[in-house]
Coordinates of C-alpha atoms in Angstrom, one line a residue:
Chain Y
M1 CA 0.0 0.0 0.0
R2 CA 2.9 2.4 0.9
A3 CA 4.6 1.6 -2.4
L4 CA 1.3 2.5 -4.2
V5 CA 1.0 5.8 -2.4
I6 CA 4.7 6.6 -3.3
E7 CA 4.1 5.7 -6.9
L8 CA 1.0 7.9 -7.1
R9 CA 3.0 10.8 -5.6
K10 CA 5.7 10.3 -8.2
E11 CA 3.2 10.6 -11.0
K12 CA 2.2 14.1 -10.0
R13 CA 2.3 16.5 -13.0
T14 CA 3.1 13.7 -15.5
G15 CA -0.4 13.3 -16.9
V16 CA -0.3 9.5 -16.7
I17 CA -3.7 9.2 -15.0
P18 CA -5.3 12.2 -16.7
V19 CA -4.4 10.8 -20.2
L20 CA -6.4 7.6 -19.6
L21 CA -9.3 9.4 -18.0
A22 CA -9.3 11.8 -20.9
V23 CA -9.4 8.8 -23.3
G24 CA -12.4 7.5 -21.3
I25 CA -14.2 10.8 -21.6
L26 CA -13.3 11.2 -25.2
G27 CA -14.5 7.7 -26.0
A28 CA -17.8 8.3 -24.2
A29 CA -18.3 11.6 -26.1
Y30 CA -17.5 9.9 -29.4
A31 CA -20.1 7.2 -28.6
F32 CA -22.8 9.8 -27.9
V33 CA -22.0 12.0 -31.0
S34 CA -21.5 9.1 -33.3
F35 CA -24.8 7.4 -32.3
L36 CA -26.6 10.7 -32.5
I37 CA -25.5 11.3 -36.0
R38 CA -25.5 7.8 -37.4
K39 CA -28.5 6.4 -35.4
D40 CA -30.7 5.5 -38.4
T41 CA -27.9 4.0 -40.5
L42 CA -26.6 2.0 -37.5
L43 CA -30.0 0.6 -36.5
G44 CA -30.7 -0.2 -40.2
L45 CA -27.8 -2.7 -40.2
P46 CA -28.8 -6.4 -40.4
L47 CA -27.6 -6.9 -36.8
A48 CA -29.2 -7.2 -33.4
P49 CA -29.5 -3.8 -31.7
M50 CA -27.1 -4.8 -28.9
D51 CA -24.6 -6.0 -31.5
V52 CA -24.9 -2.6 -33.3
L53 CA -24.5 -0.7 -30.0
L54 CA -21.5 -2.6 -28.8
T55 CA -19.5 -3.5 -32.0
Q56 CA -20.2 -0.6 -34.4
L57 CA -18.9 2.0 -32.0
Y58 CA -16.1 0.1 -30.4
G59 CA -13.6 0.5 -33.3
M60 CA -12.9 4.1 -32.6
I61 CA -13.2 3.7 -28.8
M62 CA -10.6 0.9 -29.0
I63 CA -8.2 3.0 -31.0
L64 CA -8.5 5.7 -28.4
N65 CA -7.9 3.2 -25.6
L66 CA -4.9 1.8 -27.4
F67 CA -3.2 5.1 -27.9
G68 CA -4.1 6.1 -24.3
I69 CA -2.4 2.9 -23.1
V70 CA 0.7 3.4 -25.3
V71 CA 1.1 7.1 -24.2
A72 CA 0.5 6.4 -20.5
A73 CA 2.8 3.4 -20.4
C74 CA 5.5 5.5 -22.1
M75 CA 5.1 8.3 -19.5
V76 CA 4.9 6.0 -16.5
F77 CA 8.5 4.9 -17.0
H78 CA 9.8 8.1 -18.7
L79 CA 9.5 9.8 -15.3
E80 CA 11.9 7.3 -13.9
F81 CA 14.5 7.7 -16.7
K82 CA 14.3 11.5 -17.0
G83 CA 16.6 12.9 -14.3
S84 CA 17.9 9.3 -13.7
A85 CA 15.5 8.9 -10.8
V86 CA 15.4 5.1 -11.3
K87 CA 19.1 5.0 -10.3
K88 CA 18.2 6.5 -6.9
M89 CA 15.4 4.0 -6.5
Y90 CA 18.0 1.1 -6.9
M91 CA 20.0 2.7 -4.1
L92 CA 17.1 2.8 -1.7
P93 CA 15.7 -0.1 0.4
M94 CA 12.7 -0.7 -1.8
S95 CA 11.6 -3.5 -4.0
V96 CA 12.0 -2.6 -7.7
P97 CA 9.6 -5.3 -8.9
G98 CA 7.2 -3.8 -6.3
M99 CA 7.5 -0.4 -8.0
Y100 CA 6.9 -2.1 -11.4
L101 CA 3.8 -3.9 -10.1
C102 CA 2.4 -0.6 -8.7
K103 CA 2.8 1.1 -12.0
F104 CA 1.1 -1.8 -13.7
L105 CA -1.8 -1.6 -11.1
I106 CA -2.2 2.2 -11.5
L107 CA -2.5 1.9 -15.3
T108 CA -4.8 -1.1 -15.0
V109 CA -7.2 0.6 -12.6
T110 CA -7.1 3.8 -14.7
L111 CA -7.8 1.9 -17.9
F112 CA -10.7 0.1 -16.2
A113 CA -12.1 3.6 -15.2
A114 CA -11.8 4.7 -18.8
I115 CA -13.5 1.6 -20.1
A116 CA -16.2 2.0 -17.4
L117 CA -16.8 5.6 -18.6
E118 CA -17.1 4.5 -22.2
N119 CA -19.5 1.8 -21.3
L120 CA -21.6 4.1 -19.1
A121 CA -22.1 6.2 -22.2
L122 CA -23.1 3.0 -24.2
M123 CA -25.5 2.1 -21.4
K124 CA -27.1 5.5 -21.6
I125 CA -27.4 5.3 -25.4
G126 CA -28.8 1.8 -25.2
Q127 CA -31.4 2.8 -22.7
S128 CA -32.5 5.9 -24.6
C129 CA -31.9 5.1 -28.3
L130 CA -32.3 1.4 -28.9
P131 CA -35.8 0.0 -29.8
Q132 CA -37.9 -0.7 -26.7
G133 CA -36.9 -3.9 -24.9
T134 CA -33.8 -4.6 -26.9
F135 CA -31.2 -3.2 -24.4
E136 CA -29.6 -6.0 -22.4
M137 CA -27.6 -4.9 -19.3
G138 CA -26.0 -8.4 -19.0
T139 CA -24.7 -8.2 -22.6
L140 CA -23.3 -4.8 -21.9
L141 CA -21.5 -5.9 -18.7
C142 CA -20.2 -8.9 -20.5
F143 CA -18.8 -6.8 -23.3
T144 CA -17.3 -4.4 -20.8
A145 CA -15.3 -7.2 -19.2
Y146 CA -14.5 -8.6 -22.6
S147 CA -13.1 -5.3 -23.9
F148 CA -11.2 -4.8 -20.7
F149 CA -9.6 -8.2 -20.7
T150 CA -8.6 -8.0 -24.4
S151 CA -7.0 -4.6 -23.8
M152 CA -4.8 -5.9 -20.9
P153 CA -2.2 -7.7 -23.1
V154 CA -1.3 -4.4 -24.8
L155 CA -1.1 -2.6 -21.4
S156 CA 1.1 -5.4 -20.0
F157 CA 3.3 -5.5 -23.1
M158 CA 3.7 -1.7 -23.2
V159 CA 4.7 -1.4 -19.5
L160 CA 7.3 -4.1 -20.1
I161 CA 8.7 -2.3 -23.2
S162 CA 8.7 1.1 -21.6
S163 CA 10.5 -0.2 -18.5
R164 CA 13.4 -1.4 -20.6
F165 CA 14.1 1.6 -22.8
E166 CA 15.3 4.9 -21.5
N167 CA 14.5 6.7 -24.7
M168 CA 10.7 7.2 -24.7
W169 CA 10.6 7.2 -28.6
V170 CA 11.4 3.5 -28.6
P171 CA 8.3 2.3 -26.7
L172 CA 6.2 4.9 -28.5
G173 CA 7.5 3.5 -31.8
V174 CA 6.8 -0.1 -30.7
G175 CA 3.3 1.0 -29.8
V176 CA 2.7 2.6 -33.2
A177 CA 4.2 -0.4 -35.0
G178 CA 2.0 -2.7 -32.8
F179 CA -1.1 -0.7 -33.8
L180 CA -0.4 -0.7 -37.5
S181 CA 0.5 -4.4 -37.6
G182 CA -2.4 -5.3 -35.4
M183 CA -4.8 -3.4 -37.6
A184 CA -3.4 -5.1 -40.8
L185 CA -3.8 -8.6 -39.3
A186 CA -6.8 -8.2 -37.0
S187 CA -9.4 -9.6 -39.4
S188 CA -7.4 -12.8 -40.0
A189 CA -9.1 -15.9 -38.7
A190 CA -5.8 -17.6 -37.9
A191 CA -5.8 -18.1 -34.1
V192 CA -2.0 -18.2 -33.9
L193 CA -1.9 -14.5 -34.8
M194 CA -3.4 -13.8 -31.4
V195 CA 0.1 -14.2 -29.9
H196 CA 0.3 -10.6 -31.1
P197 CA -1.1 -8.6 -28.1
F198 CA -2.4 -5.8 -30.3
I199 CA -4.4 -8.3 -32.5
V200 CA -6.1 -9.5 -29.3
M201 CA -7.2 -6.0 -28.5
F202 CA -8.6 -5.6 -32.0
K203 CA -10.7 -8.7 -31.8
P204 CA -13.9 -7.2 -30.3
A205 CA -13.6 -4.3 -32.7
V206 CA -13.6 -6.4 -35.9
A207 CA -16.3 -8.9 -34.7
M208 CA -19.9 -8.4 -35.8
S209 CA -21.2 -10.0 -32.6
A210 CA -21.0 -8.7 -29.0
Q211 CA -20.5 -12.2 -27.8
P212 CA -17.0 -12.7 -26.3
D213 CA -14.6 -14.8 -28.3
M214 CA -13.4 -17.2 -25.5
L215 CA -10.2 -18.0 -27.4
A216 CA -9.3 -14.3 -27.5
V217 CA -10.0 -14.0 -23.8
M218 CA -7.8 -17.0 -23.1
F219 CA -4.9 -15.6 -25.2
A220 CA -5.5 -12.2 -23.4
Q221 CA -5.1 -13.7 -20.0
I222 CA -2.1 -15.7 -20.8
E223 CA -0.3 -12.8 -22.5
T224 CA -1.2 -10.4 -19.7
L225 CA 0.3 -12.7 -17.1
L226 CA 3.3 -13.6 -19.3
F227 CA 4.3 -10.0 -19.9
L228 CA 3.7 -9.0 -16.3
G229 CA 5.8 -11.9 -15.1
L230 CA 8.5 -11.1 -17.5
G231 CA 8.5 -7.5 -16.5
L232 CA 8.7 -8.4 -12.8
W233 CA 11.6 -10.8 -13.4
M234 CA 13.5 -8.2 -15.4
A235 CA 12.9 -5.6 -12.8
K236 CA 14.4 -7.9 -10.2
N237 CA 17.3 -9.4 -12.2
L238 CA 18.3 -7.0 -15.0
R239 CA 19.3 -3.9 -13.0
Y240 CA 21.0 -0.7 -13.8
E241 CA 24.8 -1.0 -14.3
Chain S
M1 CA 40.5 -2.2 14.1
D2 CA 36.7 -1.5 13.7
Y3 CA 36.0 -1.3 10.0
I4 CA 32.5 -0.4 9.0
I5 CA 33.3 -1.1 5.3
A6 CA 35.8 -3.7 4.3
T7 CA 36.3 -5.1 0.8
E8 CA 38.3 -8.3 0.1
Q9 CA 39.9 -8.7 -3.3
L10 CA 36.9 -6.9 -4.9
T11 CA 37.0 -7.3 -8.7
K12 CA 34.7 -6.2 -11.5
K13 CA 35.3 -7.3 -15.1
Y14 CA 33.4 -6.2 -18.2
K15 CA 34.2 -8.7 -21.0
N16 CA 38.0 -8.0 -21.6
F17 CA 38.1 -4.9 -19.4
T18 CA 38.9 -5.1 -15.7
S19 CA 37.4 -2.0 -14.1
V20 CA 38.2 -3.0 -10.5
N21 CA 41.1 -5.3 -9.8
H22 CA 41.4 -7.1 -6.5
V23 CA 40.7 -4.0 -4.4
S24 CA 40.7 -4.4 -0.6
I25 CA 39.8 -1.2 1.2
H26 CA 39.2 -0.7 4.9
V27 CA 37.0 2.2 6.1
R28 CA 37.2 3.0 9.8
R29 CA 34.0 3.6 11.7
G30 CA 33.4 7.4 12.2
S31 CA 36.1 8.4 9.7
I32 CA 36.1 10.1 6.3
Y33 CA 37.7 7.9 3.7
G34 CA 38.8 9.7 0.6
F35 CA 38.8 7.5 -2.5
L36 CA 41.2 9.0 -5.0
G37 CA 42.0 8.2 -8.6
P38 CA 42.0 9.7 -12.1
N39 CA 38.8 9.4 -14.2
G40 CA 38.1 5.8 -15.1
A41 CA 40.2 4.5 -12.2
G42 CA 37.3 2.4 -10.9
K43 CA 36.1 4.5 -8.0
S44 CA 32.5 4.7 -9.1
T45 CA 32.4 1.0 -10.0
T46 CA 33.7 0.1 -6.5
M47 CA 31.0 2.3 -5.0
K48 CA 28.3 0.9 -7.2
M49 CA 29.3 -2.6 -6.0
L50 CA 29.1 -1.5 -2.4
L51 CA 25.5 -0.3 -3.1
G52 CA 24.5 -3.4 -5.0
L53 CA 24.1 -1.6 -8.2
T54 CA 26.5 -3.9 -10.0
A55 CA 27.6 -7.4 -8.9
P56 CA 31.3 -8.1 -8.3
T57 CA 32.9 -10.6 -10.6
K58 CA 35.1 -11.7 -7.7
G59 CA 35.8 -10.9 -4.1
R60 CA 33.4 -9.8 -1.3
F61 CA 32.7 -7.0 1.1
T62 CA 31.0 -6.3 4.3
I63 CA 29.2 -3.2 5.4
D64 CA 28.6 -2.9 9.1
G65 CA 29.0 -6.6 9.3
K66 CA 26.3 -7.3 6.7
Q67 CA 26.7 -8.8 3.2
F68 CA 25.1 -8.4 -0.2
P69 CA 22.8 -9.7 -1.6
G70 CA 21.3 -11.3 1.5
D71 CA 21.2 -8.1 3.6
R72 CA 20.6 -5.7 0.7
L73 CA 17.6 -3.9 2.2
K74 CA 19.3 -3.7 5.7
I75 CA 22.5 -2.3 4.1
L76 CA 20.7 0.2 2.0
R77 CA 18.7 1.4 5.0
E78 CA 22.0 2.4 6.6
I79 CA 23.5 4.1 3.6
G80 CA 23.0 7.5 2.2
S81 CA 24.4 7.6 -1.3
F82 CA 25.2 9.9 -4.2
I83 CA 26.6 8.2 -7.3
E84 CA 27.8 9.8 -10.5
A85 CA 25.2 12.5 -11.3
P86 CA 22.3 13.6 -9.1
S87 CA 19.2 11.5 -9.6
F88 CA 15.8 13.1 -9.2
Y89 CA 12.2 13.2 -10.5
A90 CA 12.1 16.1 -12.9
N91 CA 8.4 16.5 -12.5
L92 CA 8.6 17.0 -8.7
T93 CA 9.9 19.9 -6.6
G94 CA 13.0 19.4 -4.5
R95 CA 10.8 18.9 -1.4
E96 CA 8.6 16.4 -3.2
N97 CA 11.7 14.5 -4.4
L98 CA 12.9 14.2 -0.8
D99 CA 9.4 13.3 0.3
V100 CA 9.5 10.2 -2.0
I101 CA 12.8 9.1 -0.4
R102 CA 11.5 9.9 3.1
R103 CA 8.5 7.7 2.5
I104 CA 10.6 4.8 1.2
L105 CA 12.9 5.1 4.2
G106 CA 9.9 5.5 6.6
L107 CA 11.3 8.7 8.1
R108 CA 9.6 11.5 9.9
K109 CA 8.5 14.6 7.9
N110 CA 10.9 17.0 9.6
T111 CA 13.9 15.1 8.1
I112 CA 13.1 16.9 4.8
E113 CA 13.7 20.3 6.2
D114 CA 16.7 19.1 8.0
A115 CA 18.3 17.8 4.8
L116 CA 17.4 20.9 2.8
E117 CA 18.9 23.1 5.5
L118 CA 22.1 21.0 5.6
V119 CA 22.7 21.5 1.9
G120 CA 21.4 25.1 1.8
L121 CA 18.5 24.5 -0.4
S122 CA 15.6 25.4 1.9
E123 CA 14.5 28.5 0.0
F124 CA 14.4 26.6 -3.3
G125 CA 12.6 23.5 -1.9
D126 CA 9.4 24.3 -3.7
R127 CA 10.9 24.8 -7.2
L128 CA 10.6 22.0 -9.7
A129 CA 13.8 19.9 -9.8
K130 CA 14.0 20.2 -13.6
K131 CA 14.4 24.0 -13.1
Y132 CA 17.3 23.7 -10.8
S133 CA 20.8 24.7 -11.8
L134 CA 23.5 22.0 -12.0
G135 CA 24.8 23.0 -8.6
M136 CA 21.3 22.9 -7.1
K137 CA 20.7 19.5 -8.5
Q138 CA 24.0 18.4 -6.9
R139 CA 22.8 19.8 -3.6
L140 CA 19.4 18.0 -4.0
G141 CA 21.3 14.7 -4.6
L142 CA 23.3 15.4 -1.5
A143 CA 20.2 16.2 0.5
G144 CA 18.7 12.9 -0.6
A145 CA 21.8 11.1 0.6
L146 CA 21.7 13.0 4.0
L147 CA 18.0 12.4 4.6
G148 CA 17.5 10.9 8.0
R149 CA 21.2 11.3 8.7
P150 CA 22.3 7.8 7.8
P151 CA 25.3 6.2 9.6
I152 CA 27.2 5.6 6.3
L153 CA 27.5 8.0 3.5
I154 CA 28.8 7.0 0.1
L155 CA 29.5 10.1 -2.0
D156 CA 30.9 9.9 -5.5
E157 CA 32.4 13.2 -6.5
P158 CA 29.7 15.3 -4.8
T159 CA 31.3 18.6 -5.6
N160 CA 31.1 18.2 -9.4
G161 CA 29.4 21.1 -11.0
L162 CA 29.5 23.3 -8.0
D163 CA 31.1 26.8 -8.0
P164 CA 34.1 27.5 -5.8
S165 CA 32.0 28.7 -2.9
G166 CA 29.7 25.7 -3.3
I167 CA 32.7 23.4 -3.2
H168 CA 33.9 25.0 -0.1
E169 CA 30.5 24.8 1.5
I170 CA 30.0 21.1 0.7
R171 CA 33.5 20.3 1.7
N172 CA 33.0 21.9 5.1
L173 CA 29.6 20.1 5.4
V174 CA 31.2 16.7 4.7
K175 CA 34.0 17.4 7.0
S176 CA 31.6 18.3 9.9
L177 CA 29.4 15.3 9.4
P178 CA 31.2 12.7 11.6
D179 CA 31.2 15.2 14.5
L180 CA 27.6 16.4 13.7
Y181 CA 26.0 13.0 14.0
D182 CA 28.6 10.3 14.1
C183 CA 28.6 8.9 10.6
T184 CA 31.2 7.4 8.4
V185 CA 31.9 8.9 5.0
L186 CA 33.4 7.3 1.9
I187 CA 33.9 10.0 -0.6
S188 CA 35.6 9.9 -4.0
S189 CA 37.4 12.5 -6.0
H190 CA 40.1 12.9 -8.6
M191 CA 41.6 15.8 -6.8
L192 CA 43.9 15.1 -3.8
S193 CA 43.8 18.8 -2.9
E194 CA 40.1 18.5 -2.2
I195 CA 40.3 15.2 -0.4
E196 CA 43.4 16.4 1.6
L197 CA 41.2 19.0 3.3
M198 CA 38.6 16.6 4.7
A199 CA 39.7 12.9 4.7
D200 CA 41.3 11.0 7.6
D201 CA 42.3 8.1 5.4
I202 CA 42.8 7.8 1.7
G203 CA 42.9 5.0 -0.9
I204 CA 44.5 5.7 -4.3
L205 CA 43.1 3.8 -7.2
N206 CA 44.5 3.7 -10.8
H207 CA 43.3 1.4 -13.6
G208 CA 41.3 -0.6 -11.1
R209 CA 44.2 -1.3 -8.7
L210 CA 44.6 0.1 -5.2
L211 CA 48.0 1.7 -5.2
F212 CA 48.0 3.1 -1.7
E213 CA 45.8 2.9 1.4
G214 CA 46.5 4.7 4.7
S215 CA 46.4 8.1 6.4
L216 CA 47.6 11.3 4.9
D217 CA 50.7 11.1 7.2
D218 CA 51.4 7.6 5.9
L219 CA 51.2 9.0 2.3
R220 CA 53.7 11.8 3.3
H221 CA 55.9 9.2 4.9
S222 CA 56.0 6.9 1.9
A223 CA 56.6 9.9 -0.4
R224 CA 59.7 10.9 1.6
Q225 CA 60.9 7.3 1.5
A226 CA 60.5 7.3 -2.3
G227 CA 62.6 10.5 -2.4
M228 CA 59.7 12.7 -3.3
S229 CA 58.8 16.0 -1.7
A230 CA 56.0 15.5 0.8
D231 CA 55.0 19.2 0.8
N232 CA 52.8 19.0 -2.1
L233 CA 50.6 15.9 -1.9
E234 CA 49.0 16.6 -5.2
D235 CA 52.4 16.0 -6.8
V236 CA 52.8 12.8 -4.8
F237 CA 49.5 11.5 -6.0
L238 CA 50.3 12.4 -9.6
S239 CA 53.7 10.7 -9.4
I240 CA 52.2 7.6 -7.9
V241 CA 49.7 7.4 -10.7
E242 CA 52.4 8.1 -13.4
Q243 CA 54.7 5.5 -12.0
D244 CA 51.9 3.0 -12.1
N245 CA 51.1 4.0 -15.7
A246 CA 54.7 3.7 -16.7
A247 CA 54.9 0.2 -15.1
R248 CA 51.7 -0.8 -16.9
K249 CA 53.2 0.3 -20.2
Q250 CA 56.3 -1.7 -19.5
R251 CA 54.3 -4.8 -18.7
A252 CA 52.3 -4.3 -21.8
K253 CA 55.5 -4.1 -23.9
L254 CA 56.8 -7.4 -22.4

């Protein structure tokens, strides 16, 4: 708990938390505006109203989330490298893997808050704009969890990458490359491509159904834990020389 | 003798380069130990090993009877350190930077003001660290090392970047520390003239090898024995280093 408080204090004036919250607000605003403008076109699609609500707006929301994660992950370790603060941390009686875990947790909770904001907007739209009796709260909650879980591999991967490079342009470049390659390959049916964390995040956005793809969820959980474990191991064993 | 820091054949190799070569230093409790050597002599690497920042290739050391890596956290709790350049969070003020360290060390709040006052940074405590001048960053780094008045201080060239009056001030501060609160200081420099004014004992390092260890009087004595003038210790230091360099070249030729 103390490590978490210290970590939150370190992030003062960095914009790590505001950037993800801003993404959440922006995503929610996009959902409102987009549905308002395209309501008739969207509801005219040959899809169930809940599928329209959850899958047709998620593409842009997901891209916002993705860039929010990339930027926040870059910033969360840049603050350690700028001014060589991380060197001081190694000289203090504290757990460096603990610091890594706290950064991971802060980003996870903030991302969850952003996704919650976006889905609150979807809930409001669903209750007020979908045909009477077609809004399903359970489906929305299920999709919220699905979009959160499939976003986590990118977060876990980006925290790992940004923790290993002092130059912030490297993780930022990796993030952009991940986005472009993920977008190019996301619609492929080959399950093996889901080892690419960005493709997993794209899965709910390219699907036509709001029903979670359990294979993607499984890949997401394995990758999240794998990158987190790798990051913790590196934080413990590959130290500053 | 009661040594608070003792190294035994400490060695650090990077591929084909030996940065620290079988160094055995002995730092007396409550003393100021000056670690001297030209740039690249291995002073910082030795200090980094003492702080667990880099693992020794060979040899071992004890700090207050404790050993790395088993007692890492206990050792770091006793040491205030300043290695190479000052390390700080650019997005935080001086005070907030010290508060982060204070929280990690579990110290009381008033230790921040104490440390800022010791290094003469009290009036700039609320300025963002990224807006500090080089000298102020140096002082902030020192304040971080002095926070909570730790029993051991490891300072690597702490006067780098300071103006003459700043150097004088920090030198006087370091000199007063053992009397002020009973601590031991291991300080490095490449200037004997600086170390001469504050250290009780010195160790001279060149190309990773410890050429001399003892008190300043011992150094004067061995200078006289070697037929050198003991009046100017800077010259003594330089000639010791030059002799070692010449011997190295000779060995390399053979």
